[in-house]
Amino acid sequence: MKKRSRRKKRNVVVPIVVLIFCCIFTAMVAYGWNARKKNVKVAASKGDAETVEVNNSETSSEGETTAVPESETAQTVAETTATPESNPGPDEKVVYFTFDDGPWTGTPRLLDILDQYNIKACFFVTAQYMETEPLKNMLKQIKDRGHNVAVHSLTHNYKKIYASVDAFMSDYDAMDDLIFQATGEHSKMLRFPGGSNASYNKAIRPQLLQAVRDRGIVYFDWNSFDGDVEGKKGQELIDQTIKQVNENTHSILLMHDMPSTAFVHDALPTIIERLKADGYKFELLNENTPPRQFAK
């Protein structure tokens, strides 16, 4: 009787176990299919979001991108294929503040203004205006206040740094070493002096861009410019900034932080307020931001 009872229980338990296993397997398959569809949708939305808005003045019919000095706005905008960790939607109005050529002794005032509005910026830095130790202290302060510190150039000497690929990378490493000493982090971001299609780098451009990419460095140009080094000041500078930013849904704004452009600090609060009123939000440029690149 006991053997028959055990056999009967086994006959009941086995089908139940099989049924439970089938249910679990079916649920896993269904979940996997839904996850796959979700991933496809996310990938598609990222692809849409990476579309670059190009100003009418930024298009070029020439076979080769025309070299643009750093004081001019972009003529051609391109992107790398690097996938960002986060990406604003295609209709989301975003502006990235970037400041070139500094720091200098006036930079703390700029940092105070940015702090006042809780805005973080990316500083593409040089060693032009400060001695080594004060420079490192300033770079640390910029980083400690939540901004990104990236390489522009140690010397900003166009003829020297663009003499060869090795010369450029040596200059890059020297500036990056100072950043590392100041912040404890190496930079993976670069803005070429004069832009990636500067006339000075034309002879070495393909090899230079490849050398930078081989190092895992992301280089950023811009699609908006405040006109500061062209002599625009006050209301004229404000108006140009607003006009150019508004021509791009995702705007990488070039400004300069150096002694000769200290007047940018005076205009910045008005620029921020007007861009806020226009519906822009301010994000920090980082190595995962879809870059604007004149040449690649």
JSON list of C-alpha atoms in Angstrom, two decimals, residues 103-115 123 130 137-138 141-142 145 147 257 265:
[
{"chain": "A", "resi": 103, "resn": "PRO", "atom": "CA", "xyz": [42.21, 80.24, -16.80]},
{"chain": "A", "resi": 104, "resn": "TRP", "atom": "CA", "xyz": [43.49, 83.54, -15.47]},
{"chain": "A", "resi": 105, "resn": "THR", "atom": "CA", "xyz": [43.22, 85.52, -12.25]},
{"chain": "A", "resi": 106, "resn": "GLY", "atom": "CA", "xyz": [39.72, 86.72, -13.21]},
{"chain": "A", "resi": 107, "resn": "THR", "atom": "CA", "xyz": [38.28, 83.23, -13.60]},
{"chain": "A", "resi": 108, "resn": "PRO", "atom": "CA", "xyz": [36.88, 83.04, -10.02]},
{"chain": "A", "resi": 109, "resn": "ARG", "atom": "CA", "xyz": [34.39, 85.79, -10.86]},
{"chain": "A", "resi": 110, "resn": "LEU", "atom": "CA", "xyz": [33.15, 83.70, -13.77]},
{"chain": "A", "resi": 111, "resn": "LEU", "atom": "CA", "xyz": [32.84, 80.69, -11.48]},
{"chain": "A", "resi": 112, "resn": "ASP", "atom": "CA", "xyz": [30.82, 82.76, -9.00]},
{"chain": "A", "resi": 113, "resn": "ILE", "atom": "CA", "xyz": [28.34, 83.78, -11.72]},
{"chain": "A", "resi": 114, "resn": "LEU", "atom": "CA", "xyz": [27.94, 80.17, -12.86]},
{"chain": "A", "resi": 115, "resn": "ASP", "atom": "CA", "xyz": [27.44, 79.08, -9.24]},
{"chain": "A", "resi": 123, "resn": "PHE", "atom": "CA", "xyz": [36.74, 74.81, -19.58]},
{"chain": "A", "resi": 130, "resn": "MET", "atom": "CA", "xyz": [49.38, 81.81, -15.01]},
{"chain": "A", "resi": 137, "resn": "ASN", "atom": "CA", "xyz": [45.35, 75.69, -7.96]},
{"chain": "A", "resi": 138, "resn": "MET", "atom": "CA", "xyz": [42.93, 77.36, -10.36]},
{"chain": "A", "resi": 141, "resn": "GLN", "atom": "CA", "xyz": [39.15, 75.08, -8.06]},
{"chain": "A", "resi": 142, "resn": "ILE", "atom": "CA", "xyz": [37.34, 74.80, -11.41]},
{"chain": "A", "resi": 145, "resn": "ARG", "atom": "CA", "xyz": [33.20, 73.55, -8.21]},
{"chain": "A", "resi": 147, "resn": "HIS", "atom": "CA", "xyz": [32.95, 71.99, -13.91]},
{"chain": "A", "resi": 257, "resn": "ASP", "atom": "CA", "xyz": [37.83, 83.22, -20.51]},
{"chain": "A", "resi": 265, "resn": "HIS", "atom": "CA", "xyz": [31.42, 88.10, -17.31]}
]
